[in-house]
Tab-separated table of C-alpha atoms in Angstrom:
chain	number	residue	atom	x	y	z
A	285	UNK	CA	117.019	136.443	21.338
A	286	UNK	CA	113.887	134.508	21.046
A	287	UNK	CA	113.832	130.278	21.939
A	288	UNK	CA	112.671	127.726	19.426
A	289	UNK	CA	108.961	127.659	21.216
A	290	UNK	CA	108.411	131.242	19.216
A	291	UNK	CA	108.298	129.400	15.762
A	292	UNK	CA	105.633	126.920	14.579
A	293	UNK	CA	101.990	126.828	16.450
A	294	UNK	CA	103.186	129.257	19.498
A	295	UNK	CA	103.320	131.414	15.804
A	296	UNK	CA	99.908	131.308	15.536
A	297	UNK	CA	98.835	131.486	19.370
A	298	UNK	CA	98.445	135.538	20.834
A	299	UNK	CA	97.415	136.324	24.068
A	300	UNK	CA	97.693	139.540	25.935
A	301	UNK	CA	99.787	139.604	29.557
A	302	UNK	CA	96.469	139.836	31.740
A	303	UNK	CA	95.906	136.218	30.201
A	304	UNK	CA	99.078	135.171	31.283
A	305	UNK	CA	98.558	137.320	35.038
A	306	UNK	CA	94.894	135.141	34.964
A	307	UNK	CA	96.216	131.776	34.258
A	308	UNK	CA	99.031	131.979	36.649
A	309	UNK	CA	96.586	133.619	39.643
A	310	UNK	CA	94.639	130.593	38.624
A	311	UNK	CA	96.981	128.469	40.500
A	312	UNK	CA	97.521	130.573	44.204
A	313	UNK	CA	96.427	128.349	46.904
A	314	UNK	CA	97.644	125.482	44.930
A	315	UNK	CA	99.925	123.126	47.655
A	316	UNK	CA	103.269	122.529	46.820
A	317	UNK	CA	104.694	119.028	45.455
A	318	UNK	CA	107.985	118.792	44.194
A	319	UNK	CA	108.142	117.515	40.538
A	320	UNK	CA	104.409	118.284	40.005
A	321	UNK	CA	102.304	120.169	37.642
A	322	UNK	CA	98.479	120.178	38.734
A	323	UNK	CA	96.484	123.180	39.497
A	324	UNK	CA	94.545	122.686	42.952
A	325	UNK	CA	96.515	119.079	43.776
A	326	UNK	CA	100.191	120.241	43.931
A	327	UNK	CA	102.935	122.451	41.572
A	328	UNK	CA	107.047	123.272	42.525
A	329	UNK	CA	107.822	126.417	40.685
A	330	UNK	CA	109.045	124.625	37.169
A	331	UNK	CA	105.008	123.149	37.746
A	332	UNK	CA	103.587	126.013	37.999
A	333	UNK	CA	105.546	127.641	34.574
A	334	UNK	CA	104.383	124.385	33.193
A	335	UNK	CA	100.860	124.329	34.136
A	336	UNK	CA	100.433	128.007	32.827
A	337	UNK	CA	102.033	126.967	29.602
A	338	UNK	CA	99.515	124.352	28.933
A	339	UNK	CA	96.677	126.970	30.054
A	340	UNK	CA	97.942	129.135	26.966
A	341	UNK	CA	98.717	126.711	24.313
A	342	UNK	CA	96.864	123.671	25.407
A	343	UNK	CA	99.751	120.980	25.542
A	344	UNK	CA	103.067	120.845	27.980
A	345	UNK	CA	105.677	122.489	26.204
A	346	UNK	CA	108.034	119.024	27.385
A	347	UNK	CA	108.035	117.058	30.388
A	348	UNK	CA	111.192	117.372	32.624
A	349	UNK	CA	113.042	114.260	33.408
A	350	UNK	CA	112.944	113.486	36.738
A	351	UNK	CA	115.186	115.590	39.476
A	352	UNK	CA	116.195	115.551	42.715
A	353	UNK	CA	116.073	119.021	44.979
A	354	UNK	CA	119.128	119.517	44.828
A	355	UNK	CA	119.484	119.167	41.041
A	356	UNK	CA	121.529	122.886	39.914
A	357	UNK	CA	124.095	122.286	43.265
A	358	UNK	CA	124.927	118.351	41.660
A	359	UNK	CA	124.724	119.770	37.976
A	360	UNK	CA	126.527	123.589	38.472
A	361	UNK	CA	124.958	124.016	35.085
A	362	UNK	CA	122.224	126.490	34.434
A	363	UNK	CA	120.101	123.790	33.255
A	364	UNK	CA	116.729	125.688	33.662
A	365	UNK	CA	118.107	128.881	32.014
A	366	UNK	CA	119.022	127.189	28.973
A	367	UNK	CA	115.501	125.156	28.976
A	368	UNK	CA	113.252	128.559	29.731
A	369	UNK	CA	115.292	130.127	26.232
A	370	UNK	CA	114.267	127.147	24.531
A	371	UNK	CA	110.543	127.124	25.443
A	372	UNK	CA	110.417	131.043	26.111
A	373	UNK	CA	111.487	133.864	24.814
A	374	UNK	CA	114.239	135.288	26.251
A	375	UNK	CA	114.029	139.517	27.055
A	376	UNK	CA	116.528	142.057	28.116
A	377	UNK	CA	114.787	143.965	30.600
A	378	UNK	CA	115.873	145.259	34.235
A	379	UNK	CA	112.375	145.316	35.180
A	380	UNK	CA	110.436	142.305	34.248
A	381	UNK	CA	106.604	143.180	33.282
A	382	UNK	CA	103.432	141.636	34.538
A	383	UNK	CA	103.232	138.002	32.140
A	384	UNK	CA	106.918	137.954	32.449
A	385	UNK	CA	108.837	134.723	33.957
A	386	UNK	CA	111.604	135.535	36.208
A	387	UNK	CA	114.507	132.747	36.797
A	388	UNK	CA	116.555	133.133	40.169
A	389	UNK	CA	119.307	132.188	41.689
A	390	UNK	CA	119.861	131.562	45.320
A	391	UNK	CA	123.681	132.098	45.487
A	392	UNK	CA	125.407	134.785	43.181
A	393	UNK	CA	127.796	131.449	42.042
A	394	UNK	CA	124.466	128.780	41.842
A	395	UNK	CA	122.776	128.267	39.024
A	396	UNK	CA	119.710	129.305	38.416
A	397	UNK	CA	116.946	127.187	40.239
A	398	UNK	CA	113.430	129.122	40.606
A	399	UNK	CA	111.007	130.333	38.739
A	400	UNK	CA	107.927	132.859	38.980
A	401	UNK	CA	105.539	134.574	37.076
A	402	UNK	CA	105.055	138.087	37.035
A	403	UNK	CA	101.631	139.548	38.128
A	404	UNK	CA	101.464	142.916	38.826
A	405	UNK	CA	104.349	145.436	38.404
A	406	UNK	CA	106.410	144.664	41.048
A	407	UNK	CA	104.349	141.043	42.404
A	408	UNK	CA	104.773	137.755	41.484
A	409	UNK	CA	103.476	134.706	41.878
A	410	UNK	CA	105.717	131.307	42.586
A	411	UNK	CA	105.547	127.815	44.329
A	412	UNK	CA	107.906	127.625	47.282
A	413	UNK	CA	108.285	124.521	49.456
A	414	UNK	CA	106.005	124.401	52.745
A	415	UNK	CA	103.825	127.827	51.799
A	416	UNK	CA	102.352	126.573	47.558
A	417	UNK	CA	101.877	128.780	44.903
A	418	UNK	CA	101.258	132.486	46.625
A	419	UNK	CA	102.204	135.701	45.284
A	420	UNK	CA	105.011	138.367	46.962
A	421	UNK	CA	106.303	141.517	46.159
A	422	UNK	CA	109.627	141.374	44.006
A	423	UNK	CA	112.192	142.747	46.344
A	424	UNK	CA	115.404	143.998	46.474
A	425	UNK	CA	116.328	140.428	47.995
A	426	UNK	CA	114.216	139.085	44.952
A	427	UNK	CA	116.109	141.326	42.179
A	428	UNK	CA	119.702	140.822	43.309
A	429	UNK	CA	119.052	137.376	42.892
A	430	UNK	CA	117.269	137.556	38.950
A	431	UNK	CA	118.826	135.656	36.839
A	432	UNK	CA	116.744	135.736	33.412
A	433	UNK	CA	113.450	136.995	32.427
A	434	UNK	CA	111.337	135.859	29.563
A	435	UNK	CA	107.882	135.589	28.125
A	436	UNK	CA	105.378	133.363	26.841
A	437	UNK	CA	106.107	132.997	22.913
A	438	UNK	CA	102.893	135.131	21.393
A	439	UNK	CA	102.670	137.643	24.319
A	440	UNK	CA	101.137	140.636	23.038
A	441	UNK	CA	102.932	143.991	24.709
């Protein structure tokens, strides 16, 4: 099922997944700041997907409103899922490929509240409170805990 973002300029825009592994690299070492979205001066995980958006397509796909931490406990809606299907493409995959976003979920009843970007097979890179954007291996504690993968609209396999 693809989101709404894969009609219209993202259309027109290709780019292969070692673009996408490149732009998102681009960021490690950047500090985190909740609710930000700015390479080198501070990115929270939606940032980060945010920031690598605009590297692709050269505009923010939309700006979030404004939310607290604890945003998916008050809401117990799966708020970002439904936002990554509109502005991703959604893919059925058990294994999510390098270029891929992966949505989590801390609690097997939460919603779905973090986000990364797939570097390597079995790597990713995300923006977690206190450490910035770094890159760790995808888990077993990592996979139990996937909630959605997608890709960039345009992503070339």
């Amino acid at each position: 099922m693809s989101g709404q973002a894969g009609f219209g300029l993202h259309a027109l825009v290709r780019h292969d997944r070692a673009q996408v592994v490149a732009c998102a690299n681009a960021w490690l070492g950047t500090p985190y700041h909740h609710q930000a979205s700015r390479r080198g001066a501070g990115t929270d995980c939606l940032g980060l997907v945010r920031g690598v958006y605009r590297d692709l397509y050269g505009r923010e796909a939309a700006k979030p409103p404004p939310y607290t931490r604890d945003w998916a406990e008050a809401l117990g809606k799966e708020t970002l899922l439904k936002a990554a299907a509109v502005h991703l493409q959604s893919v059925s995959r058990s294994m999510p490929l390098p270029g891929d976003v992966v949505a989590f979920r801390w609690r097997p009843d939460a919603p779905a509240k973090h986000l990364g970007i797939m570097t390597e097979p079995h790597r990713f890179v995300h923006a977690l409170e206190g450490v910035g954007v770094c890159t760790v291996t995808l888990m077993p504690w990592w996979r139990r805990r996937l909630a959605g993968v997608f890709q960039f609209p345009g992503t070339l396999d």
